C-alpha positions as YAML, in Angstrom:
chain: A
units: angstrom
residues:
- id: 1
  name: UNK
  ca: [-64.24, -33.78, 76.72]
- id: 2
  name: UNK
  ca: [-64.65, -37.47, 77.21]
- id: 3
  name: UNK
  ca: [-64.70, -40.19, 74.09]
- id: 4
  name: UNK
  ca: [-68.10, -41.47, 73.97]
- id: 5
  name: UNK
  ca: [-67.58, -43.81, 70.89]
- id: 6
  name: UNK
  ca: [-66.43, -44.28, 67.27]
- id: 7
  name: UNK
  ca: [-67.40, -45.83, 64.20]
- id: 8
  name: UNK
  ca: [-65.38, -46.91, 60.60]
- id: 9
  name: UNK
  ca: [-66.73, -45.11, 57.69]
- id: 10
  name: UNK
  ca: [-67.63, -47.25, 54.66]
- id: 11
  name: UNK
  ca: [-66.90, -45.84, 51.13]
- id: 12
  name: UNK
  ca: [-70.73, -45.14, 50.60]
- id: 13
  name: UNK
  ca: [-73.17, -42.82, 51.62]
- id: 14
  name: UNK
  ca: [-73.68, -44.30, 55.10]
- id: 15
  name: UNK
  ca: [-75.73, -43.81, 58.36]
- id: 16
  name: UNK
  ca: [-73.97, -45.03, 61.86]
- id: 17
  name: UNK
  ca: [-75.36, -45.16, 65.28]
- id: 18
  name: UNK
  ca: [-73.26, -44.62, 68.29]
- id: 19
  name: UNK
  ca: [-75.49, -46.26, 71.40]
- id: 20
  name: UNK
  ca: [-74.32, -47.30, 74.86]
- id: 21
  name: UNK
  ca: [-73.29, -43.95, 75.80]
- id: 22
  name: UNK
  ca: [-71.81, -43.71, 79.29]
- id: 23
  name: UNK
  ca: [-74.14, -42.52, 82.12]
- id: 24
  name: UNK
  ca: [-74.01, -38.94, 82.84]
- id: 25
  name: UNK
  ca: [-75.63, -35.49, 81.64]
- id: 26
  name: UNK
  ca: [-73.54, -33.91, 78.84]
- id: 27
  name: UNK
  ca: [-74.04, -30.19, 77.74]
- id: 28
  name: UNK
  ca: [-71.88, -30.42, 74.53]
- id: 29
  name: UNK
  ca: [-70.50, -32.75, 71.86]
- id: 30
  name: UNK
  ca: [-67.64, -32.84, 69.40]
- id: 31
  name: UNK
  ca: [-66.64, -34.75, 66.45]
- id: 32
  name: UNK
  ca: [-63.25, -35.70, 65.49]
- id: 33
  name: UNK
  ca: [-62.46, -37.34, 62.18]
- id: 34
  name: UNK
  ca: [-59.24, -39.74, 61.83]
- id: 35
  name: UNK
  ca: [-57.52, -41.90, 59.30]
- id: 36
  name: UNK
  ca: [-58.75, -40.21, 56.19]
- id: 37
  name: UNK
  ca: [-61.71, -37.69, 55.01]
- id: 38
  name: UNK
  ca: [-65.32, -37.75, 55.66]
- id: 39
  name: UNK
  ca: [-68.34, -35.41, 54.29]
- id: 40
  name: UNK
  ca: [-70.38, -35.29, 57.26]
- id: 41
  name: UNK
  ca: [-74.03, -34.38, 56.32]
- id: 42
  name: UNK
  ca: [-76.01, -34.37, 59.81]
- id: 43
  name: UNK
  ca: [-75.97, -35.54, 63.26]
- id: 44
  name: UNK
  ca: [-79.21, -36.29, 65.28]
- id: 45
  name: UNK
  ca: [-78.82, -36.92, 69.21]
- id: 46
  name: UNK
  ca: [-81.51, -39.15, 70.83]
- id: 47
  name: UNK
  ca: [-82.19, -38.59, 74.34]
- id: 48
  name: UNK
  ca: [-83.59, -41.30, 76.72]
- id: 49
  name: UNK
  ca: [-86.61, -38.80, 77.41]
- id: 50
  name: UNK
  ca: [-87.66, -39.35, 73.71]
- id: 51
  name: UNK
  ca: [-86.41, -35.80, 72.41]
- id: 52
  name: UNK
  ca: [-84.28, -35.20, 69.70]
- id: 53
  name: UNK
  ca: [-81.68, -32.66, 68.66]
- id: 54
  name: UNK
  ca: [-80.54, -32.30, 65.16]
- id: 55
  name: UNK
  ca: [-77.27, -30.83, 63.98]
- id: 56
  name: UNK
  ca: [-76.89, -29.80, 60.29]
- id: 57
  name: UNK
  ca: [-73.16, -30.08, 59.74]
- id: 58
  name: UNK
  ca: [-72.56, -30.13, 55.90]
- id: 59
  name: UNK
  ca: [-68.82, -30.37, 56.66]
- id: 60
  name: UNK
  ca: [-65.82, -32.24, 54.77]
- id: 61
  name: UNK
  ca: [-63.83, -33.10, 57.53]
- id: 62
  name: UNK
  ca: [-59.90, -34.22, 57.00]
- id: 63
  name: UNK
  ca: [-57.86, -36.53, 58.83]
- id: 64
  name: UNK
  ca: [-57.54, -34.85, 62.21]
- id: 65
  name: UNK
  ca: [-60.11, -32.47, 61.85]
- id: 66
  name: UNK
  ca: [-62.68, -31.63, 64.93]
- id: 67
  name: UNK
  ca: [-66.14, -30.11, 64.78]
- id: 68
  name: UNK
  ca: [-67.16, -26.80, 66.49]
- id: 69
  name: UNK
  ca: [-68.29, -27.34, 70.01]
- id: 70
  name: UNK
  ca: [-71.75, -28.58, 69.48]
- id: 71
  name: UNK
  ca: [-74.05, -27.25, 72.45]
- id: 72
  name: UNK
  ca: [-76.98, -29.25, 73.72]
- id: 73
  name: UNK
  ca: [-80.02, -27.14, 74.83]
- id: 74
  name: UNK
  ca: [-82.12, -28.09, 77.92]
- id: 75
  name: UNK
  ca: [-80.80, -29.37, 81.10]
- id: 76
  name: UNK
  ca: [-80.28, -32.81, 82.78]
- id: 77
  name: UNK
  ca: [-81.03, -34.92, 79.62]
- id: 78
  name: UNK
  ca: [-79.33, -38.35, 79.18]
- id: 79
  name: UNK
  ca: [-78.40, -39.26, 75.87]
- id: 80
  name: UNK
  ca: [-79.60, -42.65, 74.37]
- id: 81
  name: UNK
  ca: [-77.88, -42.65, 71.01]
- id: 82
  name: UNK
  ca: [-76.36, -40.52, 68.22]
- id: 83
  name: UNK
  ca: [-76.83, -41.28, 64.77]
- id: 84
  name: UNK
  ca: [-74.58, -39.83, 61.81]
- id: 85
  name: UNK
  ca: [-75.23, -39.36, 58.11]
- id: 86
  name: UNK
  ca: [-72.07, -39.16, 56.29]
- id: 87
  name: UNK
  ca: [-69.76, -40.61, 53.40]
- id: 88
  name: UNK
  ca: [-65.91, -41.18, 53.23]
- id: 89
  name: UNK
  ca: [-64.21, -38.98, 50.76]
- id: 90
  name: UNK
  ca: [-60.70, -40.49, 51.22]
- id: 91
  name: UNK
  ca: [-58.67, -42.03, 48.24]
- id: 92
  name: UNK
  ca: [-56.21, -43.28, 50.22]
- id: 93
  name: UNK
  ca: [-57.97, -46.77, 50.95]
- id: 94
  name: UNK
  ca: [-57.98, -46.34, 54.44]
- id: 95
  name: UNK
  ca: [-61.35, -46.21, 56.15]
- id: 96
  name: UNK
  ca: [-61.88, -43.07, 58.20]
- id: 97
  name: UNK
  ca: [-62.78, -43.45, 61.85]
- id: 98
  name: UNK
  ca: [-65.51, -40.67, 63.23]
- id: 99
  name: UNK
  ca: [-65.41, -40.37, 66.71]
- id: 100
  name: UNK
  ca: [-67.73, -38.68, 69.24]
- id: 101
  name: UNK
  ca: [-66.57, -36.60, 72.31]
- id: 102
  name: UNK
  ca: [-68.89, -35.44, 75.05]
- id: 103
  name: UNK
  ca: [-68.48, -32.88, 77.71]
- id: 104
  name: UNK
  ca: [-70.41, -33.39, 81.08]
- id: 105
  name: UNK
  ca: [-72.25, -30.77, 82.96]
...
């Protein structure tokens, strides 16, 4: 897996976008959380051909947790951006970081 980007999570319900994802075709994604806890609601992958794929996650990630491997259906599609809906649930005062990782074909 290759790291595609990351975002710091604010202490409220939030929506963040990771764009400018490197070139290449990806067949799977994974999320990793560091520095705190995050209640992840969903993730929407936007492909350059206009199609989208939504993943309902409803997971409470603790520091160091990773999601399951999220397989991307279809072939030869480039990712334009990935949108996350989540909120930080940490009480330590640190802002958690959500990392997006991708696996090439």
